[in-house]
XYZ file of C-alpha atoms in Angstrom:
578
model
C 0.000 0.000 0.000
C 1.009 3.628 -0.642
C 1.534 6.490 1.731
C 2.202 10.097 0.051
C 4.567 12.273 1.356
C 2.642 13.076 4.601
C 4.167 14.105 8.000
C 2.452 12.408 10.921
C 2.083 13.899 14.760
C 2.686 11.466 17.453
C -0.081 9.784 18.300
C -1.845 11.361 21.259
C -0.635 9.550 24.566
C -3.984 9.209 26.617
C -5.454 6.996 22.939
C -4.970 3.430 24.041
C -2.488 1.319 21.957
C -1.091 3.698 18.852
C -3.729 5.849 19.167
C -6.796 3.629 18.796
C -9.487 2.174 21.065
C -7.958 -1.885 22.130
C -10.880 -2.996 19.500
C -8.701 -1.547 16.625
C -5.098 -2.241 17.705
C -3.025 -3.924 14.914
C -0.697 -5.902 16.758
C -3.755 -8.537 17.144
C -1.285 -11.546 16.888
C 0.982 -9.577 19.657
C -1.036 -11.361 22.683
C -2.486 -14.538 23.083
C -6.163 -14.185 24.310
C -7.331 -16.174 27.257
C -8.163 -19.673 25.324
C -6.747 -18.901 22.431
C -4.782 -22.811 21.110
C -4.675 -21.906 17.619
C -1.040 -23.538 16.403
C -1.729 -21.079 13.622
C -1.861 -17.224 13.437
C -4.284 -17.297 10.748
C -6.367 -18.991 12.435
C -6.711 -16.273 15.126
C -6.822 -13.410 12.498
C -9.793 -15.505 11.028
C -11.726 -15.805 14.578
C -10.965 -11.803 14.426
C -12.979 -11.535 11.071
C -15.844 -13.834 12.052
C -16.268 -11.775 15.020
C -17.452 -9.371 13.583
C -20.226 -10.901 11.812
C -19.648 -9.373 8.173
C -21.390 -10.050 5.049
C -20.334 -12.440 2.489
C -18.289 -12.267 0.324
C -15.342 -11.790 3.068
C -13.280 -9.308 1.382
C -9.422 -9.862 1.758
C -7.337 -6.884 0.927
C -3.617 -6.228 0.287
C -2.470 -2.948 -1.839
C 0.840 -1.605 -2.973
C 1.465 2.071 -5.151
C 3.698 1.573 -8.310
C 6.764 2.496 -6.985
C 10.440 0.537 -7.589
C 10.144 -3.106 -8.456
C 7.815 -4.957 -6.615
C 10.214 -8.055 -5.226
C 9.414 -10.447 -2.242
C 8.898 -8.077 0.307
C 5.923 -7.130 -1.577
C 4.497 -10.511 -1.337
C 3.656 -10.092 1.950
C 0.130 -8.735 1.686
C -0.887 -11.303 -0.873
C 0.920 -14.517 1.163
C -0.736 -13.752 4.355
C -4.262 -12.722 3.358
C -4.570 -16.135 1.398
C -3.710 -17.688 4.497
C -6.507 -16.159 6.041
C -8.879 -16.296 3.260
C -8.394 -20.114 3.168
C -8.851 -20.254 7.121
C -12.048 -18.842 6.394
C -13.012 -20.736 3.631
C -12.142 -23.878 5.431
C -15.019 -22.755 7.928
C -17.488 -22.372 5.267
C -17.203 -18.564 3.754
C -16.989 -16.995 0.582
C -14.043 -15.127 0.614
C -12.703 -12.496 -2.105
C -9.143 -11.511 -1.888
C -8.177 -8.378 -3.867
C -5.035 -6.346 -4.289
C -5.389 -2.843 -4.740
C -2.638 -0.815 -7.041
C -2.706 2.711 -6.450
C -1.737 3.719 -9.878
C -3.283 7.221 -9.850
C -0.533 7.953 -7.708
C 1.587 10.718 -8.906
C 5.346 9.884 -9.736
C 7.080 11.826 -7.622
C 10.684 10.343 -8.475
C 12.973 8.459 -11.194
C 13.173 5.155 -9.632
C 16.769 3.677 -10.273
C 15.924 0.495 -10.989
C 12.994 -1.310 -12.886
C 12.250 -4.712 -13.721
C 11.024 -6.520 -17.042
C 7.764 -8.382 -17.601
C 10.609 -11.410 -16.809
C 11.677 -10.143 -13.699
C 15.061 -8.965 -14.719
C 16.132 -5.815 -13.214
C 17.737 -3.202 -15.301
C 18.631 0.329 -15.073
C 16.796 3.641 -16.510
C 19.933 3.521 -19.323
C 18.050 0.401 -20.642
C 14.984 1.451 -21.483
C 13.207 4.910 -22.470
C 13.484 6.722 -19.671
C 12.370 9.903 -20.783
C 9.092 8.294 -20.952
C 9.632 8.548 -16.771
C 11.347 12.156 -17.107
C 9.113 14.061 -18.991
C 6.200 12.794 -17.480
C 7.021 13.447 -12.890
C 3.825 14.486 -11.011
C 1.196 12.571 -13.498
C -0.453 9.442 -12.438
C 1.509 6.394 -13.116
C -1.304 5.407 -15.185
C -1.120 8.477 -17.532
C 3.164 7.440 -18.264
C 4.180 5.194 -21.037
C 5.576 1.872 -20.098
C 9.007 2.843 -20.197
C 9.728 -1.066 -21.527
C 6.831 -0.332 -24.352
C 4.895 -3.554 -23.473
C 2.105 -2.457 -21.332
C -0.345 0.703 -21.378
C 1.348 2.561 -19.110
C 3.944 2.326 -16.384
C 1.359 2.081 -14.091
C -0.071 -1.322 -16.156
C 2.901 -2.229 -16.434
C 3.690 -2.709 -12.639
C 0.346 -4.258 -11.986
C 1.417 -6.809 -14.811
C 4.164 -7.793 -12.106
C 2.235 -7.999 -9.006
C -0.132 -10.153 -10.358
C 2.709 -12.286 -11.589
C 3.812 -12.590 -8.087
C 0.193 -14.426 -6.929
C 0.113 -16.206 -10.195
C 3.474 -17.346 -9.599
C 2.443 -18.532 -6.176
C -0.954 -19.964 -7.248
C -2.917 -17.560 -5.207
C -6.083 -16.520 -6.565
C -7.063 -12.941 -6.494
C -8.522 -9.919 -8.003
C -6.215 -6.951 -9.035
C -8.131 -3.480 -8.550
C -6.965 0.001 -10.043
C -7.629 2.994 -8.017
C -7.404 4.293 -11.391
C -10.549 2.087 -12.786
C -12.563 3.199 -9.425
C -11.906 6.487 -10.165
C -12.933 6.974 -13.563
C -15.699 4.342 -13.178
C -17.419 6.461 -10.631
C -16.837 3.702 -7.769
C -15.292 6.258 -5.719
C -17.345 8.864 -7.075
C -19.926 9.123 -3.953
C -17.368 8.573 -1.398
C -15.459 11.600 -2.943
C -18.557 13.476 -2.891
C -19.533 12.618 0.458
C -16.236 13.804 1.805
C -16.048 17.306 0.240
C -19.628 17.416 1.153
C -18.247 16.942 4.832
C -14.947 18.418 4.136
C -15.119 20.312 7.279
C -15.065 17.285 9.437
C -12.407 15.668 7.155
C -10.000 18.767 7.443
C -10.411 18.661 11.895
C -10.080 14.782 12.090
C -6.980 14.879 9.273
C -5.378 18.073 11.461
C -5.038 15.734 14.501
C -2.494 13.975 12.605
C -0.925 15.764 9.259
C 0.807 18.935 10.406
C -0.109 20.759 6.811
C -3.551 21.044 7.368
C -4.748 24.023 7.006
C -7.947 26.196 6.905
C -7.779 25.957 3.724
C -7.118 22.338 3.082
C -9.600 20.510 0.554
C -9.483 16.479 0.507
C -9.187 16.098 -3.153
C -6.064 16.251 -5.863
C -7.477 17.248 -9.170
C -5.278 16.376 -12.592
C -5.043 19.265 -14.388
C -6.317 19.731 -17.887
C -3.573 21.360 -18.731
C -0.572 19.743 -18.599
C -1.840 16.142 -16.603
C 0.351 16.519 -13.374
C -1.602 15.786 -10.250
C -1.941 19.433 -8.219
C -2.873 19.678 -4.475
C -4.477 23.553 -5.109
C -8.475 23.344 -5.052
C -9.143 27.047 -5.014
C -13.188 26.113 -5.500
C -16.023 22.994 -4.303
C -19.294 22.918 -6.096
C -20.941 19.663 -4.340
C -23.645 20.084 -6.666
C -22.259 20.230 -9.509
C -19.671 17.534 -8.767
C -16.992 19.432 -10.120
C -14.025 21.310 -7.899
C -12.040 24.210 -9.472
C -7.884 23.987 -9.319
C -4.809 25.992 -10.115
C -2.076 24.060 -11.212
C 0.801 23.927 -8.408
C 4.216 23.151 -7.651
C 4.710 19.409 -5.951
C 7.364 18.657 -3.100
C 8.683 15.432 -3.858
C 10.996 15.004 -1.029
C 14.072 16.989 -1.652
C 12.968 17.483 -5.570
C 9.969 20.196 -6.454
C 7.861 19.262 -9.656
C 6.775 22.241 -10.973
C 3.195 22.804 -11.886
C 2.135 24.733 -15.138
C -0.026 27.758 -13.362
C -3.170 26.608 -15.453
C -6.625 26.971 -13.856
C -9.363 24.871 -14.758
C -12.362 23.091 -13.225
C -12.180 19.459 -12.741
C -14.828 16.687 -12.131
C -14.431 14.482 -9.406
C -13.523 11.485 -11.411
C -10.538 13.622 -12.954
C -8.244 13.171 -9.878
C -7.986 11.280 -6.554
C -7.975 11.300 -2.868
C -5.157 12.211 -0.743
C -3.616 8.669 0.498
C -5.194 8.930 3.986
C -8.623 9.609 2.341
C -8.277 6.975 -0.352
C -7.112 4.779 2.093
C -10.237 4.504 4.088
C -12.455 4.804 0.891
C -11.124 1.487 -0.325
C -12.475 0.044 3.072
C -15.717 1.850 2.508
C -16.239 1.030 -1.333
C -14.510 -2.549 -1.353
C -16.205 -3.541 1.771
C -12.782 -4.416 3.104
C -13.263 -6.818 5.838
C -9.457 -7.845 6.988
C -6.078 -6.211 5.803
C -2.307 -6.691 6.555
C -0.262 -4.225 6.617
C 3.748 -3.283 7.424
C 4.630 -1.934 10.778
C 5.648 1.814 9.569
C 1.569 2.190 8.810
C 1.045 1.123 12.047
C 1.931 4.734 14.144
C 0.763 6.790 11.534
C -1.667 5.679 8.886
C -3.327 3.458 10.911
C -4.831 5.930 13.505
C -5.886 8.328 10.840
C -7.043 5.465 9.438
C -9.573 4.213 11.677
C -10.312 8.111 12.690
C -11.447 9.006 9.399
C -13.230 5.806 9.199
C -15.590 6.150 11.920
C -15.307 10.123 12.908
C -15.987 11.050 8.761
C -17.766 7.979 7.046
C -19.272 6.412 9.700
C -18.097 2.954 8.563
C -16.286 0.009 10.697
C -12.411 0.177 9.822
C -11.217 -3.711 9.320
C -9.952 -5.899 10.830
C -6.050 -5.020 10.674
C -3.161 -7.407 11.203
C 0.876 -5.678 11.217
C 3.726 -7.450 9.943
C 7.310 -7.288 10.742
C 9.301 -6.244 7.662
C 12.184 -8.799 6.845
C 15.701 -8.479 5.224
C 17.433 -9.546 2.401
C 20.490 -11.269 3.109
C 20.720 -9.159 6.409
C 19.878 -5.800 5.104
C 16.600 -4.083 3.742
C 14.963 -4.367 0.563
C 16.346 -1.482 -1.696
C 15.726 -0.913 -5.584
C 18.195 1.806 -5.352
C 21.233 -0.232 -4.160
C 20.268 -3.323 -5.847
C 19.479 -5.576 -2.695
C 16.036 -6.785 -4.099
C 14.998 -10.152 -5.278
C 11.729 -10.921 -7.359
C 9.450 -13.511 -6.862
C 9.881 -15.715 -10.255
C 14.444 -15.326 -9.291
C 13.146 -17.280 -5.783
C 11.372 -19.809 -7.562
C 14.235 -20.732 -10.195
C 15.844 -21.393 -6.669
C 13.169 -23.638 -4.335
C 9.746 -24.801 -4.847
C 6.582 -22.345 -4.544
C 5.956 -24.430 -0.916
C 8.952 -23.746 0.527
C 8.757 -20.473 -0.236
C 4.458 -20.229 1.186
C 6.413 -21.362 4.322
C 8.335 -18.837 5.094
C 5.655 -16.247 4.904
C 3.457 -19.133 6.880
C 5.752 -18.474 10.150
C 5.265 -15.871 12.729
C 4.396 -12.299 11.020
C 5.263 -10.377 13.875
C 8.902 -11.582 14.465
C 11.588 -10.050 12.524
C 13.030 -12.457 9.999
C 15.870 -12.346 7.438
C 15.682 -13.950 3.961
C 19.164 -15.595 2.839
C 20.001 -16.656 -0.428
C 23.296 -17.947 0.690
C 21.002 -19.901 3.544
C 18.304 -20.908 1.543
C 19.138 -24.479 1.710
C 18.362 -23.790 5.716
C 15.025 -22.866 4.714
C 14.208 -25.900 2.654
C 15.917 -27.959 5.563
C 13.031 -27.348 7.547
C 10.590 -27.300 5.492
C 11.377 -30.568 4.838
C 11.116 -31.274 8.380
C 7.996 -29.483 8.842
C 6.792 -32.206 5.846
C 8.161 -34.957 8.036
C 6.371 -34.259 11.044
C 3.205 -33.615 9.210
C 3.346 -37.587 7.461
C 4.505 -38.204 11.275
C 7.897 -39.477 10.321
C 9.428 -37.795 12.612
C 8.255 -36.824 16.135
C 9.718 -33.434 17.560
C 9.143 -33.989 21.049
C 7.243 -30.557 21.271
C 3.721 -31.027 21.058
C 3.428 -27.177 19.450
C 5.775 -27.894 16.709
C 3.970 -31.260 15.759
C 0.243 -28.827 16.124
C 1.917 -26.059 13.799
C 2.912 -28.583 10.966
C -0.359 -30.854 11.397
C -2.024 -27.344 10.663
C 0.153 -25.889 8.682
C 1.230 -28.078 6.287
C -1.882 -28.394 3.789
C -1.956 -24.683 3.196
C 1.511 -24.747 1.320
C 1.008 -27.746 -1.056
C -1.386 -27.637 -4.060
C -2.530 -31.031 -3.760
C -4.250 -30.888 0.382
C -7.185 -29.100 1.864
C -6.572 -27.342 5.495
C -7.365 -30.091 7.257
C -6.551 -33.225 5.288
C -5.530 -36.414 6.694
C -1.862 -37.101 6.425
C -2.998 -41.302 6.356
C -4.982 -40.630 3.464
C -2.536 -38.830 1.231
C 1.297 -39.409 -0.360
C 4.233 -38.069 0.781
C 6.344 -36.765 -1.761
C 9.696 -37.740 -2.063
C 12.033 -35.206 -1.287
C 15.689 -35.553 -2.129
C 17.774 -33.484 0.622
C 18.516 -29.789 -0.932
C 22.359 -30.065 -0.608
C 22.717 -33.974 -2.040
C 20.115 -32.551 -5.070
C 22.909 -29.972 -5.788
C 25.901 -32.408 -6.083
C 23.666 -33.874 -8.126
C 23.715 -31.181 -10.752
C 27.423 -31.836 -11.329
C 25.893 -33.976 -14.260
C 23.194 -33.365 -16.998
C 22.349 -37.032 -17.147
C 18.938 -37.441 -15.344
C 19.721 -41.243 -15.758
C 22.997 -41.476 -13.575
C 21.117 -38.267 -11.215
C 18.465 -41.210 -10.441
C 21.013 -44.009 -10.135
C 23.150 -42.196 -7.490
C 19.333 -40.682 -5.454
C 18.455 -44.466 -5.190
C 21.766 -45.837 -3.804
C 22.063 -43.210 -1.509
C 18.204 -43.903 -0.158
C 16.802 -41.169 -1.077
C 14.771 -42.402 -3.935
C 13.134 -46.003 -3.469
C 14.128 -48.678 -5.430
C 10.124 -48.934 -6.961
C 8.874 -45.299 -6.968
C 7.212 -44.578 -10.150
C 8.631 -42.813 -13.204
C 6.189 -39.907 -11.976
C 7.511 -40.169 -8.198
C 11.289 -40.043 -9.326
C 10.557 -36.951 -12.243
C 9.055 -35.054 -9.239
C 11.775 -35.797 -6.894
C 14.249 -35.158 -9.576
C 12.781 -31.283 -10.166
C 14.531 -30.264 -7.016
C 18.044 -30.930 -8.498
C 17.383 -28.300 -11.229
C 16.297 -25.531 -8.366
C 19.421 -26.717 -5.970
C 21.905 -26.531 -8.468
C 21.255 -22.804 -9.609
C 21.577 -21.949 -6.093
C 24.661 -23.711 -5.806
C 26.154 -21.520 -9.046
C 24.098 -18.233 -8.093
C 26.315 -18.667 -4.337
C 29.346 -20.202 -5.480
C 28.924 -22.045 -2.753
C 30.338 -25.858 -1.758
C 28.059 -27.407 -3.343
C 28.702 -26.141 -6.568
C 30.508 -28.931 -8.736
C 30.608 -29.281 -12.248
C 31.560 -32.657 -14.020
C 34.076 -31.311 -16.708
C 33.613 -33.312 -19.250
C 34.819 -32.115 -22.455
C 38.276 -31.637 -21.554
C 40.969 -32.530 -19.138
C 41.765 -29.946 -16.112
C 44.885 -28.370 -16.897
C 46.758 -30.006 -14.081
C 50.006 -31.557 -12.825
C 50.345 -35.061 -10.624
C 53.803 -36.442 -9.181
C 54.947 -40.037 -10.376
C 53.257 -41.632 -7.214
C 49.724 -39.863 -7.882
C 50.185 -40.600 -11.355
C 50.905 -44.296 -10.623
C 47.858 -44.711 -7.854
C 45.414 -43.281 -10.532
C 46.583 -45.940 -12.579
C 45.957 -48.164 -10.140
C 42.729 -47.486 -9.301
C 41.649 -47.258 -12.864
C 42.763 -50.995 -13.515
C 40.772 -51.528 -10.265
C 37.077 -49.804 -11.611
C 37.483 -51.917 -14.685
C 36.771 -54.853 -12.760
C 34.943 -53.578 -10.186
C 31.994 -51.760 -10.049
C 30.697 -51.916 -6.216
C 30.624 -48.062 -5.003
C 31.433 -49.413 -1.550
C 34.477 -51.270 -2.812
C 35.719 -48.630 -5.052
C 35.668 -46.353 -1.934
C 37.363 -48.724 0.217
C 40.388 -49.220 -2.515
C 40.797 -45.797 -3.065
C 42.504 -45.356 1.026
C 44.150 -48.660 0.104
C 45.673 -47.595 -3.400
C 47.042 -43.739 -1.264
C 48.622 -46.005 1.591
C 50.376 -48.271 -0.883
C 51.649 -45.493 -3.275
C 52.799 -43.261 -0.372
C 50.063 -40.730 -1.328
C 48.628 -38.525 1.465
C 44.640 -39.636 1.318
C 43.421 -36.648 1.514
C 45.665 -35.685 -1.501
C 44.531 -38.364 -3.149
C 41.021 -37.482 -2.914
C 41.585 -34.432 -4.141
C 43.351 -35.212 -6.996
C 40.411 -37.500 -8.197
C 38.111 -34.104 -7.160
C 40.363 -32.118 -9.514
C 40.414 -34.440 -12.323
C 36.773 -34.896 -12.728
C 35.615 -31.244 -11.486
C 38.514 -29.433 -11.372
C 37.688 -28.494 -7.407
C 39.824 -29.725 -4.119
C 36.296 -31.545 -3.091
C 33.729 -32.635 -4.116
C 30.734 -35.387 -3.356
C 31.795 -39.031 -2.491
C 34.548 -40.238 -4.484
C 33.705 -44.009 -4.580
C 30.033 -43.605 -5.382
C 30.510 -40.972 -8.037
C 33.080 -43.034 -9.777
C 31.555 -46.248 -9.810
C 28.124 -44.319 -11.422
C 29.928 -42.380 -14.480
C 30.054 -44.382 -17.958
C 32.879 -46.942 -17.583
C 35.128 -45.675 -20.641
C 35.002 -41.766 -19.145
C 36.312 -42.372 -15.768
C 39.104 -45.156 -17.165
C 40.248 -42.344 -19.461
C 40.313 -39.454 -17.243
C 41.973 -41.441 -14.436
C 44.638 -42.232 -17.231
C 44.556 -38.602 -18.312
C 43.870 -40.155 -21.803
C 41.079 -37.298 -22.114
């Protein structure tokens, strides 16, 4: 969601809780209430909603204004309202989840960075930026997509979010603040509040230090020249019309100067300021529930539910804050590059690893590692295991989280579903599937999963393909990190590399002893034998078989590998024939 540039007050000290009565404080999931068991926080956002009785269709909300690239950290408003739309559809509701894009936003900025229909980032060199330029202070929907693909920049960005919940098979309905606008669905609301602008302007003064006497809820676009100006020198009510003069913008350190042109506007020919539009997205929507990051929490928020009930006498939703998390340790930024998209995590794990890690605790800071990713798929897997009951965790909250959990992250369970009447999938561990990337052959891939155990001996050609798409995901990561992991079988040619006499002669050795021997247990064995008799260090020796085949000082184990390859490749490289 979007917040213009508006400078909040401190919220008045004798409000309860950030400035709203205990009813509307967001840090619901802060406190357990008296009784409360639910193993998961959706769950208790859910009882939240019910409580309140609303109509059906439950309406779900997230939002977000067309700013930078929307990456992960953006997910967060679509990940955890599907949890709690399918908490509440498990109980028996219709539930709509929507996603708001407040594209009549003005740009107020270049951003540095943008990001393709793809997800690949560039810079404003790669594409037209002028089309940005030229066009500061107009709605993002009224700029051409800089890329040339979409409508407008503002289209263009709402391409990408919806990506990002088609990407992770959530269901929902994208809404332009643009559409409601010139649609008339915010027409009456608009009216309503200039009607009552009075009220709006003493509730709005309580918290925006601007506000002035002659402060008029409403941004028209001018005629002129199509920035967005905050000057509304007239109302006519009536008429449904307001009358403007075209205005300088501050844009943070940057002013966008208006064109002086006076005009009259209707009130579908510009939009609410953010606190206003805000609330009239609750109003018109019917928004019953809706996440939100912590820095809305002090400011926004109040207003918020002020406005709400103080201005349109409606019932502000139920709201649930969310701990922002980090990107390898540091924030999301467009600007200094730290950002990663949606589709660049899935190349990397599998859409329900990455459901779980929005599916922990939302209040608790978190950090999201690349480097550590194959942590995160660690326990999921283990989550997996606990839910099938193959493993028991000795804490009875951990076994009630995954029990619950668990069928919200895969496509193929309800909430609820019996773990005895479904299939576990087979999972190969995330680290063995990337040493298994060192070869292309899906063949020798399944050969070396089964005789390590972690493929049975009769799973189906269906069973091993899907346990076999993990090897894909964990060998990018293993090249994206550079990591240990990361071996490639060089195949074409010979490592450029130099052996005594003895390491020379042990190779020998234990190529004469692969071609008549082809136990991976017994190769393994010989290999410590063939070091001790040729004098050669076994750790050395190891190495030099690592180097041969992958050019690396390690690699996975020696005897197994060897004794999977074709025959007539290892005896030649161990000859270093070719």
């Amino acid at each position: 969601m979007s917040e213009e540039s508006d400078a909040s007050v401190d919220s008045d000290p004798e409000r309860p809780d950030h400035g709203v009565p205990p009813e509307y404080d967001p840090y619901l999931l802060r406190e357990e209430n008296e009784g409360d068991h639910h193993a998961f926080w959706a769950d208790r956002v859910a009882d939240q909603v019910e409580a309140r009785e609303p109509d059906e269709p439950i309406v779900i909300k997230g939002g977000i204004s067309p700013s930078g690239i929307p990456h992960l950290g953006n997910a967060n408003e679509i990940v955890l309202g599907y949890f709690v739309a399918e908490s509440l559809r498990e109980r028996g509701h219709e539930v709509e989840q929507i996603f708001t894009t407040d594209d009549r936003d003005p740009l107020r900025g270049l951003p540095r960075k943008l990001a393709d229909l793809d997800g690949e980032i560039v810079g404003l060199g790669e594409v037209d930026a002028s089309a940005l330029g030229r066009n500061l202070g107009k709605p993002y929907t009224a700029i051409p997509d800089p890329f040339g693909c979409c409508d407008s920049y503002g289209d263009h960005f709402s391409t990408l979010i919806a990506g990002i919940a088609e990407d992770l098979d959530i269901p929902i309905e994208l809404v332009s603040n643009t559409a409601c606008y010139e649609d008339g669905r915010f027409e009456d609301a608009t009216e309503f509040l200039l009607e009552n602008r009075e009220t709006a302007r003493n509730v709005l003064a309580d918290y925006q230090d601007k506000v002035d006497e002659e402060y008029v809820p409403f941004n028209p676009i001018c005629g002129e020249c199509g920035t967005v100006t905050e000057t509304v020198t007239g109302v006519d009510p009536d008429a449904g019309t307001v009358d403007y003069r075209c205005t300088d913008m501050e844009a943070g350190d940057q002013t966008i100067e208006g064109c002086g042109h006076e005009g009259t506007a209707t009130l579908r020919d510009g939009k609410l300021p953010w606190r206003f539009e805000w609330v009239t997205q609750w109003r018109e929507l019917g928004v019953d529930f809706e996440p939100f990051g912590k820095d809305h929490a002090e400011g926004s928020w109040p207003s918020g539910v002020d406005i709400a009930r103080s201005v349109f006498d409606v019932e502000p939703p139920v709201p649930m804050v969310y701990e922002w998390f980090t990107l390898d340790g540091e924030p999301f930024s467009s600007s200094a590059g730290n950002v990663v998209m949606v589709p660049e995590v899935l190349e990397l794990i599998e859409p329900e690893v990455l459901r779980y890690f929005f599916a922990k605790d939302p209040t608790r800071s978190r950090d999201f590692s690349i480097p550590r990713l194959d942590q995160l798929v660690d326990e999921f897997d283990r989550l997996e295991a606990i839910y099938y009951g193959d493993i028991d965790p000795g804490e009875e909250s951990e076994t009630a989280f995954a029990k619950r959990v668990y069928p919200f992250l895969v496509d193929d369970l309800e909430p609820g579903a019996d773990p005895r009447e479904t299939e576990r999938p087979v999972r190969i561990p995330f680290r063995f599937a990337a040493v298994l990337g060192m070869t292309e052959d899906p063949e020798l891939r399944e050969e070396i999963a089964k005789r390590e155990g972690h493929i049975p001996e009769d799973a189906s050609d269906e069973v091993v393909e899907n346990a076999l798409a993990r090897v894909e995901r964990a060998r990018r990561w293993a090249r994206r990190t550079d990591n240990a992991y990361n071996y490639e079988l060089k195949r074409e040619s010979i490592p450029d590399i130099e052996f005594d006499a003895d390491t020379k002669a042990a190779l020998d050795e234990l190529a004469d002893f692969i071609e008549t021997h082809d136990d991976p247990e017994a190769i393994q064995s010989e290999i410590y034998e063939i070091a001790r008799r040729h004098d050669v260090e076994v750790g050395d020796f190891f190495a030099a078989g690592y180097r041969l085949f992958f050019d690396q000082e390690q690699g996975p184990k020696l005897g197994t590998f060897l004794a999977k390859l074709d025959e007539a490749f290892v005896l030649a490289r161990l000859r270093r024939e070719r």
